[in-house]
CSV table of N, CA and C in Angstrom, one decimal:
chain,number,residue,atom,x,y,z
Q,1152,UNK,N,7.2,-4.9,-6.8
Q,1152,UNK,CA,7.8,-5.4,-5.4
Q,1152,UNK,C,6.3,-5.3,-4.6
Q,1153,UNK,N,5.4,-6.2,-4.7
Q,1153,UNK,CA,4.2,-6.2,-4.0
Q,1153,UNK,C,4.3,-7.3,-2.9
Q,1154,UNK,N,4.6,-6.9,-1.8
Q,1154,UNK,CA,4.8,-7.8,-0.6
Q,1154,UNK,C,3.4,-8.3,-0.1
Q,1155,UNK,N,3.6,-9.2,0.6
Q,1155,UNK,CA,2.2,-9.9,1.2
Q,1155,UNK,C,1.3,-8.9,2.0
Q,1156,UNK,N,0.1,-9.1,1.8
Q,1156,UNK,CA,-0.9,-8.1,2.4
Q,1156,UNK,C,-0.6,-8.1,3.7
Q,1157,UNK,N,-0.7,-6.9,4.3
Q,1157,UNK,CA,-0.6,-6.7,6.0
Q,1157,UNK,C,0.7,-6.7,6.4
Q,1158,UNK,N,2.0,-6.9,5.5
Q,1158,UNK,CA,3.4,-6.8,5.9
Q,1158,UNK,C,3.6,-5.3,5.9
Q,1159,UNK,N,4.5,-4.9,6.6
Q,1159,UNK,CA,5.3,-3.6,6.5
Q,1159,UNK,C,5.8,-3.4,4.8
Q,1160,UNK,N,5.4,-2.7,4.4
Q,1160,UNK,CA,6.0,-2.5,3.0
Q,1160,UNK,C,5.2,-2.8,1.8
Q,1161,UNK,N,3.9,-3.7,2.4
Q,1161,UNK,CA,3.0,-4.1,1.2
Q,1161,UNK,C,2.5,-2.8,0.4
Q,1162,UNK,N,2.2,-3.2,-0.7
Q,1162,UNK,CA,1.7,-2.0,-1.7
Q,1162,UNK,C,0.5,-2.6,-2.2
Q,1163,UNK,N,-0.2,-1.5,-3.0
Q,1163,UNK,CA,-1.4,-1.5,-3.7
Q,1163,UNK,C,-1.3,-0.3,-4.7
Q,1164,UNK,N,-2.4,-0.3,-5.5
Q,1164,UNK,CA,-2.5,0.8,-6.5
Q,1164,UNK,C,-3.5,1.7,-6.2
Q,1165,UNK,N,-3.2,3.1,-6.2
Q,1165,UNK,CA,-4.1,4.0,-5.8
Q,1165,UNK,C,-5.5,4.0,-6.7
Q,1166,UNK,N,-6.7,3.9,-6.3
Q,1166,UNK,CA,-7.7,3.7,-7.3
Q,1166,UNK,C,-8.1,5.0,-7.9
Q,1167,UNK,N,-7.4,6.1,-7.6
Q,1167,UNK,CA,-7.6,7.4,-8.3
Q,1167,UNK,C,-6.8,7.5,-9.4
Q,1168,UNK,N,-5.3,7.8,-9.2
Q,1168,UNK,CA,-4.3,7.9,-10.0
Q,1168,UNK,C,-3.5,6.7,-10.5
Q,1169,UNK,N,-3.7,5.8,-9.9
Q,1169,UNK,CA,-2.9,4.5,-10.5
Q,1169,UNK,C,-1.5,4.5,-10.0
Q,1170,UNK,N,-1.2,5.3,-9.0
Q,1170,UNK,CA,0.4,5.3,-8.3
Q,1170,UNK,C,0.4,4.0,-7.5
Q,1171,UNK,N,1.5,3.5,-7.5
Q,1171,UNK,CA,1.9,2.4,-6.5
Q,1171,UNK,C,2.0,3.3,-5.2
Q,1172,UNK,N,1.4,3.0,-4.1
Q,1172,UNK,CA,1.3,3.2,-2.9
Q,1172,UNK,C,1.4,2.2,-1.8
Q,1173,UNK,N,1.8,2.6,-0.5
Q,1173,UNK,CA,1.7,1.7,0.5
Q,1173,UNK,C,0.3,1.2,0.8
Q,1174,UNK,N,0.1,0.1,1.1
Q,1174,UNK,CA,-1.2,-0.6,1.5
Q,1174,UNK,C,-1.7,0.0,2.7
Q,1175,UNK,N,-1.1,0.4,3.7
Q,1175,UNK,CA,-1.6,1.1,4.9
Q,1175,UNK,C,-1.7,2.6,4.6
Q,1176,UNK,N,-1.7,3.1,3.6
Q,1176,UNK,CA,-2.0,4.7,3.4
Q,1176,UNK,C,-3.5,4.9,3.3
Q,1177,UNK,N,-3.8,6.1,4.2
Q,1177,UNK,CA,-5.0,6.4,4.2
Q,1177,UNK,C,-5.4,7.7,3.3
Q,1178,UNK,N,-4.3,8.1,2.9
Q,1178,UNK,CA,-4.2,9.3,1.8
Q,1178,UNK,C,-3.2,9.1,0.8
Q,1179,UNK,N,-3.5,9.2,-0.5
Q,1179,UNK,CA,-2.6,8.8,-1.5
Q,1179,UNK,C,-1.5,9.9,-1.5
Q,1180,UNK,N,-0.3,9.8,-1.5
Q,1180,UNK,CA,0.9,10.9,-1.4
Q,1180,UNK,C,1.0,11.3,-2.9
Q,1181,UNK,N,0.4,10.6,-3.8
Q,1181,UNK,CA,0.6,11.5,-5.2
Q,1181,UNK,C,-0.7,12.3,-5.5
Q,1182,UNK,N,-2.0,11.8,-5.5
Q,1182,UNK,CA,-3.0,12.6,-5.8
Q,1182,UNK,C,-3.6,13.2,-4.7
Q,1183,UNK,N,-3.2,12.8,-3.4
Q,1183,UNK,CA,-3.7,13.5,-2.3
Q,1183,UNK,C,-5.2,13.1,-2.1
Q,1184,UNK,N,-5.9,12.1,-2.6
Q,1184,UNK,CA,-7.3,11.7,-2.3
Q,1184,UNK,C,-7.3,11.0,-1.2
Q,1185,UNK,N,-8.5,10.9,-0.4
Q,1185,UNK,CA,-8.6,10.0,0.9
Q,1185,UNK,C,-9.0,8.6,0.1
Q,1186,UNK,N,-8.4,7.5,0.8
Q,1186,UNK,CA,-8.7,6.3,0.6
Q,1186,UNK,C,-9.5,5.4,1.2
Q,1187,UNK,N,-9.6,5.8,2.6
Q,1187,UNK,CA,-10.2,5.0,3.6
Q,1187,UNK,C,-11.0,6.0,4.6
Q,1188,UNK,N,-12.2,5.6,5.0
Q,1188,UNK,CA,-12.7,6.4,5.9
Q,1188,UNK,C,-13.3,5.5,7.1
Q,1189,UNK,N,-12.7,4.3,7.5
Q,1189,UNK,CA,-13.0,3.4,8.5
Q,1189,UNK,C,-12.1,3.6,9.7
Q,1190,UNK,N,-12.3,2.8,10.6
Q,1190,UNK,CA,-11.6,2.9,11.9
Q,1190,UNK,C,-9.9,2.9,11.6
Q,1191,UNK,N,-9.7,2.1,10.7
Q,1191,UNK,CA,-8.1,1.9,10.4
Q,1191,UNK,C,-7.5,3.3,10.0
Q,1192,UNK,N,-8.5,4.4,9.6
Q,1192,UNK,CA,-8.1,5.4,9.1
Q,1192,UNK,C,-7.5,6.4,10.0
Q,1193,UNK,N,-7.6,6.0,11.3
Q,1193,UNK,CA,-7.3,6.9,12.5
Q,1193,UNK,C,-5.8,7.7,12.2
Q,1194,UNK,N,-5.7,8.7,12.7
Q,1194,UNK,CA,-4.3,9.6,12.6
Q,1194,UNK,C,-3.2,8.7,13.0
Q,1195,UNK,N,-2.2,8.6,12.3
Q,1195,UNK,CA,-1.0,8.0,12.8
Q,1195,UNK,C,0.0,9.1,12.8
Q,1196,UNK,N,1.1,8.5,13.6
Q,1196,UNK,CA,2.2,9.4,13.7
Q,1196,UNK,C,3.0,9.1,12.5
Q,1197,UNK,N,3.6,10.4,11.9
Q,1197,UNK,CA,4.3,10.3,10.7
Q,1197,UNK,C,5.5,11.2,11.0
Q,1198,UNK,N,6.6,10.7,10.7
Q,1198,UNK,CA,8.0,11.4,10.9
Q,1198,UNK,C,8.5,12.0,9.6
Q,1199,UNK,N,8.8,13.3,9.4
Q,1199,UNK,CA,9.6,13.7,8.1
Q,1199,UNK,C,10.9,13.3,8.4
Q,1200,UNK,N,11.4,12.4,7.8
Q,1200,UNK,CA,12.8,11.9,8.3
Q,1200,UNK,C,13.9,12.5,7.2
Q,1201,UNK,N,13.3,13.1,6.2
Q,1201,UNK,CA,14.2,13.8,5.3
Q,1201,UNK,C,13.3,14.7,4.3
Q,1202,UNK,N,14.1,16.0,4.1
Q,1202,UNK,CA,13.5,17.0,3.2
Q,1202,UNK,C,14.5,17.7,2.8
Q,1203,UNK,N,14.7,17.7,1.4
Q,1203,UNK,CA,15.7,18.6,0.6
Q,1203,UNK,C,14.9,19.4,-0.3
Q,1204,UNK,N,15.2,20.7,-0.6
Q,1204,UNK,CA,14.5,21.7,-1.5
Q,1204,UNK,C,15.7,22.5,-2.0
Q,1205,UNK,N,15.3,22.6,-3.1
Q,1205,UNK,CA,16.5,23.5,-3.9
Q,1205,UNK,C,15.7,24.2,-5.2
Q,1206,UNK,N,16.5,25.4,-5.5
Q,1206,UNK,CA,15.9,25.9,-6.6
Q,1206,UNK,C,17.0,26.0,-7.7
Q,1207,UNK,N,16.6,25.8,-9.0
Q,1207,UNK,CA,17.5,26.1,-10.1
Q,1207,UNK,C,16.9,27.4,-11.0
Q,1208,UNK,N,17.7,28.5,-10.9
Q,1208,UNK,CA,17.2,29.6,-11.8
Q,1208,UNK,C,18.1,29.8,-13.0
Q,1209,UNK,N,17.6,30.0,-14.2
Q,1209,UNK,CA,18.1,30.1,-15.5
Q,1209,UNK,C,18.5,31.5,-15.4
Q,1210,UNK,N,19.7,32.0,-15.8
Q,1210,UNK,CA,19.9,33.4,-16.0
Q,1210,UNK,C,19.1,34.0,-17.5
Q,1211,UNK,N,18.9,35.2,-17.6
Q,1211,UNK,CA,18.2,35.6,-18.6
Q,1211,UNK,C,18.8,35.7,-20.0
Q,1212,UNK,N,20.0,35.1,-20.1
Q,1212,UNK,CA,20.6,35.0,-21.4
Q,1212,UNK,C,20.8,33.3,-21.6
Q,1213,UNK,N,20.9,33.0,-22.9
Q,1213,UNK,CA,21.3,31.7,-23.5
Q,1213,UNK,C,20.0,31.0,-23.6
Q,1214,UNK,N,20.3,29.7,-24.2
Q,1214,UNK,CA,19.2,28.9,-24.6
Q,1214,UNK,C,18.6,28.2,-23.4
Q,1215,UNK,N,17.5,27.7,-23.6
Q,1215,UNK,CA,16.7,26.9,-22.5
Q,1215,UNK,C,17.5,25.8,-21.8
Q,1216,UNK,N,17.3,25.4,-20.6
Q,1216,UNK,CA,18.0,24.1,-20.1
Q,1216,UNK,C,16.9,23.0,-20.0
Q,1217,UNK,N,17.2,21.7,-20.5
Q,1217,UNK,CA,16.3,20.6,-20.1
Q,1217,UNK,C,16.8,20.0,-19.0
Q,1218,UNK,N,15.7,19.5,-18.2
Q,1218,UNK,CA,16.1,18.7,-16.9
Q,1218,UNK,C,15.5,17.4,-16.9
Q,1219,UNK,N,16.0,16.5,-16.1
Q,1219,UNK,CA,15.6,14.9,-15.9
Q,1219,UNK,C,15.5,15.0,-14.3
Q,1220,UNK,N,14.4,14.7,-13.6
Q,1220,UNK,CA,14.7,14.4,-12.3
Q,1220,UNK,C,14.6,12.9,-12.1
Q,1221,UNK,N,15.7,12.3,-11.5
Q,1221,UNK,CA,15.8,10.9,-11.4
Q,1221,UNK,C,15.9,10.6,-10.0
Q,1222,UNK,N,15.1,9.6,-9.4
Q,1222,UNK,CA,15.1,9.2,-8.0
Q,1222,UNK,C,16.0,7.7,-8.1
Q,1223,UNK,N,16.7,7.6,-7.3
Q,1223,UNK,CA,17.3,6.0,-7.0
Q,1223,UNK,C,17.4,6.0,-5.6
Q,1224,UNK,N,16.7,4.6,-5.2
Q,1224,UNK,CA,16.7,4.1,-3.7
Q,1224,UNK,C,17.8,2.9,-3.7
Q,1225,UNK,N,18.6,3.0,-2.8
Q,1225,UNK,CA,19.4,1.8,-2.4
Q,1225,UNK,C,19.1,1.3,-1.1
Q,1226,UNK,N,19.2,-0.1,-1.0
Q,1226,UNK,CA,19.4,-0.6,0.6
Q,1226,UNK,C,20.7,-0.4,1.1
Q,1227,UNK,N,20.7,-1.2,2.3
Q,1227,UNK,CA,21.8,-0.7,3.1
Q,1227,UNK,C,23.1,-1.4,2.7
Q,1228,UNK,N,23.1,-2.3,1.5
Q,1228,UNK,CA,24.2,-2.9,1.0
Q,1228,UNK,C,24.6,-2.4,-0.3
Q,1229,UNK,N,23.9,-1.2,-0.7
Q,1229,UNK,CA,24.1,-0.5,-2.0
Q,1229,UNK,C,23.6,-1.0,-3.1
Q,1230,UNK,N,22.6,-1.9,-2.9
Q,1230,UNK,CA,22.1,-2.7,-3.9
Q,1230,UNK,C,20.6,-1.6,-4.6
Q,1231,UNK,N,20.6,-1.4,-5.6
Q,1231,UNK,CA,19.5,-0.7,-6.2
Q,1231,UNK,C,18.1,-1.2,-5.9
Q,1232,UNK,N,17.2,-0.4,-5.2
Q,1232,UNK,CA,16.0,-1.0,-5.0
Q,1232,UNK,C,14.9,-0.5,-5.9
Q,1233,UNK,N,15.1,0.9,-6.3
Q,1233,UNK,CA,14.3,1.3,-7.3
Q,1233,UNK,C,15.0,2.7,-8.1
Q,1234,UNK,N,14.7,2.8,-9.3
Q,1234,UNK,CA,15.3,3.9,-10.1
Q,1234,UNK,C,14.5,4.2,-11.1
Q,1235,UNK,N,13.8,5.5,-11.0
Q,1235,UNK,CA,13.0,6.0,-11.9
Q,1235,UNK,C,13.2,7.6,-12.2
Q,1236,UNK,N,12.6,8.0,-13.5
Q,1236,UNK,CA,12.5,9.3,-13.7
Q,1236,UNK,C,11.3,9.8,-13.4
Q,1237,UNK,N,11.2,10.9,-12.3
Q,1237,UNK,CA,10.0,11.4,-11.8
Q,1237,UNK,C,9.5,12.6,-12.6
Q,1238,UNK,N,10.3,13.1,-13.4
Q,1238,UNK,CA,9.8,14.3,-14.1
Q,1238,UNK,C,10.8,14.8,-15.0
Q,1239,UNK,N,10.3,15.5,-16.2
Q,1239,UNK,CA,11.3,16.1,-17.1
Q,1239,UNK,C,10.8,17.5,-17.6
Q,1240,UNK,N,11.4,18.1,-18.1
Q,1240,UNK,CA,11.1,19.5,-18.5
Q,1240,UNK,C,12.1,20.4,-19.0
Q,1241,UNK,N,11.7,21.7,-19.1
Q,1241,UNK,CA,12.7,22.8,-19.5
Q,1241,UNK,C,12.4,24.1,-18.9
Q,1242,UNK,N,13.6,24.6,-18.7
Q,1242,UNK,CA,13.7,25.9,-17.9
Q,1242,UNK,C,14.1,26.8,-18.8
Q,1243,UNK,N,13.4,27.9,-19.1
Q,1243,UNK,CA,13.7,28.9,-20.1
Q,1243,UNK,C,14.4,30.2,-19.4
Q,1244,UNK,N,15.0,30.9,-20.3
Q,1244,UNK,CA,15.8,32.1,-19.8
Q,1244,UNK,C,15.0,32.8,-18.8
Q,1245,UNK,N,15.3,33.3,-17.6
Q,1245,UNK,CA,14.5,34.2,-16.6
Q,1245,UNK,C,13.6,33.2,-15.7
Q,1246,UNK,N,13.4,31.9,-16.1
Q,1246,UNK,CA,12.4,31.3,-15.3
Q,1246,UNK,C,13.2,30.3,-14.3
Q,1247,UNK,N,12.4,29.8,-13.3
Q,1247,UNK,CA,13.2,28.8,-12.2
Q,1247,UNK,C,12.2,27.7,-11.9
Q,1248,UNK,N,12.8,26.8,-11.4
Q,1248,UNK,CA,12.0,25.4,-10.9
Q,1248,UNK,C,12.7,25.3,-9.6
Q,1249,UNK,N,11.5,24.8,-8.7
Q,1249,UNK,CA,12.0,24.4,-7.1
Q,1249,UNK,C,11.6,22.9,-7.1
Q,1250,UNK,N,12.7,22.2,-6.7
Q,1250,UNK,CA,12.3,20.7,-6.7
Q,1250,UNK,C,12.6,20.4,-5.0
Q,1251,UNK,N,11.5,19.6,-4.6
Q,1251,UNK,CA,11.6,19.3,-3.0
Q,1251,UNK,C,11.3,17.6,-3.1
Q,1252,UNK,N,12.3,17.1,-2.3
Q,1252,UNK,CA,12.2,15.6,-2.0
Q,1252,UNK,C,11.9,15.6,-0.7
Q,1253,UNK,N,11.0,14.7,-0.2
Q,1253,UNK,CA,10.7,14.3,1.3
Q,1253,UNK,C,10.5,12.9,1.2
Q,1254,UNK,N,10.7,12.6,2.7
Q,1254,UNK,CA,10.6,11.0,2.9
Q,1254,UNK,C,9.9,11.0,4.4
Q,1255,UNK,N,8.7,10.5,4.5
Q,1255,UNK,CA,7.9,10.2,5.5
Q,1255,UNK,C,7.9,9.0,6.0
Q,1256,UNK,N,8.2,8.8,7.3
Q,1256,UNK,CA,8.1,7.4,7.8
Q,1256,UNK,C,7.0,7.3,8.7
Q,1257,UNK,N,6.3,6.0,8.7
Q,1257,UNK,CA,5.1,5.8,9.5
Q,1257,UNK,C,5.4,4.4,10.4
Q,1258,UNK,N,5.5,4.4,11.7
Q,1258,UNK,CA,5.9,3.3,12.5
Q,1258,UNK,C,4.7,2.2,12.1
Q,1259,UNK,N,5.0,0.9,12.2
Q,1259,UNK,CA,4.0,-0.2,12.3
Q,1259,UNK,C,4.4,-1.3,13.4
Q,1260,UNK,N,3.7,-2.1,13.5
Q,1260,UNK,CA,3.9,-3.1,14.8
Q,1260,UNK,C,4.3,-4.3,13.9
Q,1261,UNK,N,4.7,-4.3,12.6
Q,1261,UNK,CA,5.1,-5.5,12.0
Q,1261,UNK,C,6.6,-5.7,12.3
Q,1262,UNK,N,7.1,-6.8,12.8
Q,1262,UNK,CA,8.5,-7.1,13.2
Q,1262,UNK,C,8.9,-8.2,12.3
Q,1263,UNK,N,8.2,-8.6,11.4
Q,1263,UNK,CA,8.7,-9.6,10.4
Q,1263,UNK,C,9.7,-8.9,9.6
Q,1264,UNK,N,10.8,-9.6,9.1
Q,1264,UNK,CA,11.8,-9.1,7.9
Q,1264,UNK,C,11.6,-9.7,6.8
Q,1265,UNK,N,11.2,-8.9,5.7
Q,1265,UNK,CA,10.9,-9.5,4.4
Q,1265,UNK,C,12.4,-10.1,3.8
Q,1266,UNK,N,12.3,-11.0,3.4
Q,1266,UNK,CA,13.5,-11.7,2.7
Q,1266,UNK,C,14.1,-10.7,1.4
Q,1267,UNK,N,15.3,-10.7,1.3
Q,1267,UNK,CA,16.2,-9.9,0.3
Q,1267,UNK,C,15.6,-10.7,-1.1
Q,1268,UNK,N,15.4,-9.5,-2.2
Q,1268,UNK,CA,15.0,-9.9,-3.3
Q,1268,UNK,C,16.2,-10.6,-4.2
Q,1269,UNK,N,16.2,-11.8,-4.7
Q,1269,UNK,CA,17.3,-12.3,-5.2
Q,1269,UNK,C,17.7,-11.7,-6.6
Q,1270,UNK,N,16.8,-11.0,-7.4
Q,1270,UNK,CA,16.8,-10.3,-8.6
Q,1270,UNK,C,17.2,-8.9,-8.3
Q,1271,UNK,N,17.5,-8.4,-7.2
Q,1271,UNK,CA,17.9,-6.9,-6.9
Q,1271,UNK,C,19.0,-6.2,-7.9
Q,1272,UNK,N,18.7,-5.2,-8.6
Q,1272,UNK,CA,19.7,-4.8,-9.6
Q,1272,UNK,C,20.6,-4.0,-8.7
Q,1273,UNK,N,22.0,-4.0,-9.2
Q,1273,UNK,CA,23.0,-3.2,-8.7
Q,1273,UNK,C,23.6,-2.6,-9.9
Q,1274,UNK,N,24.1,-1.3,-9.6
Q,1274,UNK,CA,24.7,-0.5,-10.6
Q,1274,UNK,C,26.2,-0.5,-10.5
Q,1275,UNK,N,26.8,-1.4,-9.4
Q,1275,UNK,CA,28.2,-1.6,-9.2
Q,1275,UNK,C,28.9,-2.3,-10.2
């Protein structure tokens, strides 16, 4: 979903880690490398709109637990915009894993509305 350059939500690939990121990003949210050092890289107001954190602790008995971290994003009509596995692994007896999800919002001056994608997948 690579929207037109300069539009809110336009994407590009991070040159360091190859993750799909926002074109406006000055720091890659995945590898945390700086991407721009020009005037456009001025500090912008970022709002942490959502943060959820939880821990799963395996008791000391029993076999290991396998886990899959799945992220699904839906639009306001319930249509699936993105669905991906972000990580997998195992938790062994006595071990724990902490999972954190955060959504940061950055305001733009782009007032154009992108058209709905006709091939949006829905799981309904």
